[in-house]
Tab-separated table of C-alpha atoms in Angstrom:
chain	number	residue	atom	x	y	z
A	23	UNK	CA	0.285	0.038	0.186
A	24	UNK	CA	2.603	2.488	0.795
A	25	UNK	CA	5.116	1.337	-1.982
A	26	UNK	CA	2.793	3.366	-4.778
A	27	UNK	CA	5.344	5.745	-6.277
A	28	UNK	CA	2.320	8.804	-5.816
A	29	UNK	CA	2.804	8.168	-2.132
A	30	UNK	CA	6.808	8.281	-1.924
A	31	UNK	CA	6.532	11.101	-3.943
A	32	UNK	CA	4.029	12.722	-1.378
A	33	UNK	CA	6.076	11.617	1.637
A	34	UNK	CA	9.138	12.856	-0.249
A	35	UNK	CA	6.952	16.561	-0.672
A	36	UNK	CA	5.848	16.867	2.600
A	37	UNK	CA	9.457	15.941	4.173
A	38	UNK	CA	10.715	19.190	1.880
A	39	UNK	CA	8.154	21.084	3.054
A	40	UNK	CA	8.697	20.373	6.862
A	41	UNK	CA	12.951	20.794	6.400
A	42	UNK	CA	11.662	24.173	4.662
A	43	UNK	CA	9.305	25.237	7.543
A	44	UNK	CA	12.059	24.415	10.457
A	45	UNK	CA	14.510	26.736	7.963
A	46	UNK	CA	11.938	29.491	8.032
A	47	UNK	CA	11.526	29.095	11.540
A	48	UNK	CA	14.872	29.300	12.360
A	49	UNK	CA	15.522	32.758	10.234
A	50	UNK	CA	12.442	34.292	12.167
A	51	UNK	CA	14.105	33.621	15.568
A	52	UNK	CA	17.227	34.965	14.503
A	53	UNK	CA	15.451	37.978	13.128
A	54	UNK	CA	13.790	38.286	16.268
A	55	UNK	CA	16.506	37.821	18.562
A	56	UNK	CA	18.577	40.688	16.510
A	57	UNK	CA	15.564	43.064	16.614
A	58	UNK	CA	15.521	42.502	20.158
A	59	UNK	CA	18.458	43.054	20.840
A	60	UNK	CA	19.090	46.216	18.727
A	61	UNK	CA	15.782	47.554	20.770
A	62	UNK	CA	17.310	46.903	23.947
A	63	UNK	CA	20.786	48.661	22.652
A	64	UNK	CA	18.729	51.472	21.622
A	65	UNK	CA	17.036	51.953	24.673
A	66	UNK	CA	20.235	51.520	26.438
A	67	UNK	CA	21.653	54.411	24.398
A	68	UNK	CA	18.850	56.655	25.136
A	69	UNK	CA	18.898	56.268	28.527
A	70	UNK	CA	22.716	56.982	28.791
A	71	UNK	CA	22.066	59.870	26.624
A	72	UNK	CA	19.561	61.532	28.869
A	73	UNK	CA	21.029	60.607	31.872
A	74	UNK	CA	24.294	62.327	30.722
A	75	UNK	CA	21.978	65.680	29.901
A	76	UNK	CA	19.918	65.503	33.251
A	77	UNK	CA	23.188	65.150	34.834
A	78	UNK	CA	24.578	68.372	32.925
A	79	UNK	CA	21.237	70.255	33.601
A	80	UNK	CA	21.230	69.516	37.798
A	81	UNK	CA	25.330	70.265	38.034
A	82	UNK	CA	24.433	73.674	36.283
A	83	UNK	CA	21.168	74.103	38.634
A	84	UNK	CA	23.243	73.317	41.603
A	85	UNK	CA	26.116	75.652	40.542
A	86	UNK	CA	23.573	78.440	40.307
A	87	UNK	CA	21.690	77.802	43.437
A	88	UNK	CA	24.977	77.734	45.883
A	89	UNK	CA	26.250	80.619	44.083
A	90	UNK	CA	22.599	82.564	44.713
A	91	UNK	CA	22.814	80.975	48.481
A	92	UNK	CA	26.494	82.171	48.673
A	93	UNK	CA	26.215	85.551	48.303
A	94	UNK	CA	23.383	85.544	51.464
A	95	UNK	CA	25.048	82.648	53.486
A	96	UNK	CA	28.312	82.087	52.401
A	97	UNK	CA	30.014	79.875	49.840
A	98	UNK	CA	30.725	77.042	51.628
A	99	UNK	CA	27.626	77.059	53.597
A	100	UNK	CA	26.033	76.854	50.400
A	101	UNK	CA	27.867	74.070	48.417
A	102	UNK	CA	27.513	72.316	51.685
A	103	UNK	CA	23.825	72.811	51.808
A	104	UNK	CA	24.044	71.621	48.029
A	105	UNK	CA	25.941	68.761	49.125
A	106	UNK	CA	23.549	67.514	52.038
A	107	UNK	CA	20.612	67.947	49.593
A	108	UNK	CA	22.753	65.274	47.291
A	109	UNK	CA	23.666	62.974	49.842
A	110	UNK	CA	19.527	63.090	51.045
A	111	UNK	CA	18.831	62.221	47.547
A	112	UNK	CA	21.285	59.444	47.300
A	113	UNK	CA	20.285	57.694	50.802
A	114	UNK	CA	16.587	57.665	49.584
A	115	UNK	CA	17.573	56.005	46.177
A	116	UNK	CA	19.516	53.219	48.058
A	117	UNK	CA	16.398	52.875	50.342
A	118	UNK	CA	13.635	52.640	47.731
A	119	UNK	CA	16.167	51.511	44.612
A	120	UNK	CA	13.941	48.385	44.070
A	121	UNK	CA	10.799	50.391	43.696
A	122	UNK	CA	11.638	53.614	42.131
A	123	UNK	CA	14.592	51.603	39.649
A	124	UNK	CA	15.055	47.670	39.741
A	125	UNK	CA	10.866	47.172	39.323
A	126	UNK	CA	10.155	49.543	36.587
A	127	UNK	CA	13.309	48.532	34.873
A	128	UNK	CA	12.520	44.691	35.200
A	129	UNK	CA	9.039	45.984	33.421
A	130	UNK	CA	10.602	47.864	30.480
A	131	UNK	CA	13.278	45.161	29.488
A	132	UNK	CA	10.501	42.437	29.853
A	133	UNK	CA	7.986	44.477	27.698
A	134	UNK	CA	10.661	45.391	25.188
A	135	UNK	CA	11.398	41.139	24.796
A	136	UNK	CA	7.952	39.843	24.724
A	137	UNK	CA	6.573	41.956	22.275
C-alpha cells in the first residue's frame, strides 16, 4: 500500500516542506533576536544620553543655586547645603532602589522582550 510511487513522492514533498518550514522558523528566530537586541541597545543608549543631559542640567542648576545662596550665607555653607541635599537624595535612592529603579527597569526590559 505504501509502495506506490505517488505516495512516496507525496511523503518526499511533505519532508521537504517540513525542512523548509523549520528553516524559515530558524530565520524568524534569528530576526526576532536581532530586533530585540537592537531595541534593548537603542533603549540603553537613549537612557545613557538622557542621563548625561540630566546630569549636566543638575550640575548647572546646583552651581547656580549654590552661587545664589552663597551671596546670602557664604559660599562654603551654600555648597555644603547642596552637597547635603544630594547625599539625602542618594540615601533615598539606595533605600527605595527596588521600587524606584529595579522593578520599573525589569518591567521595561520584559515588555521589550515580550513584544
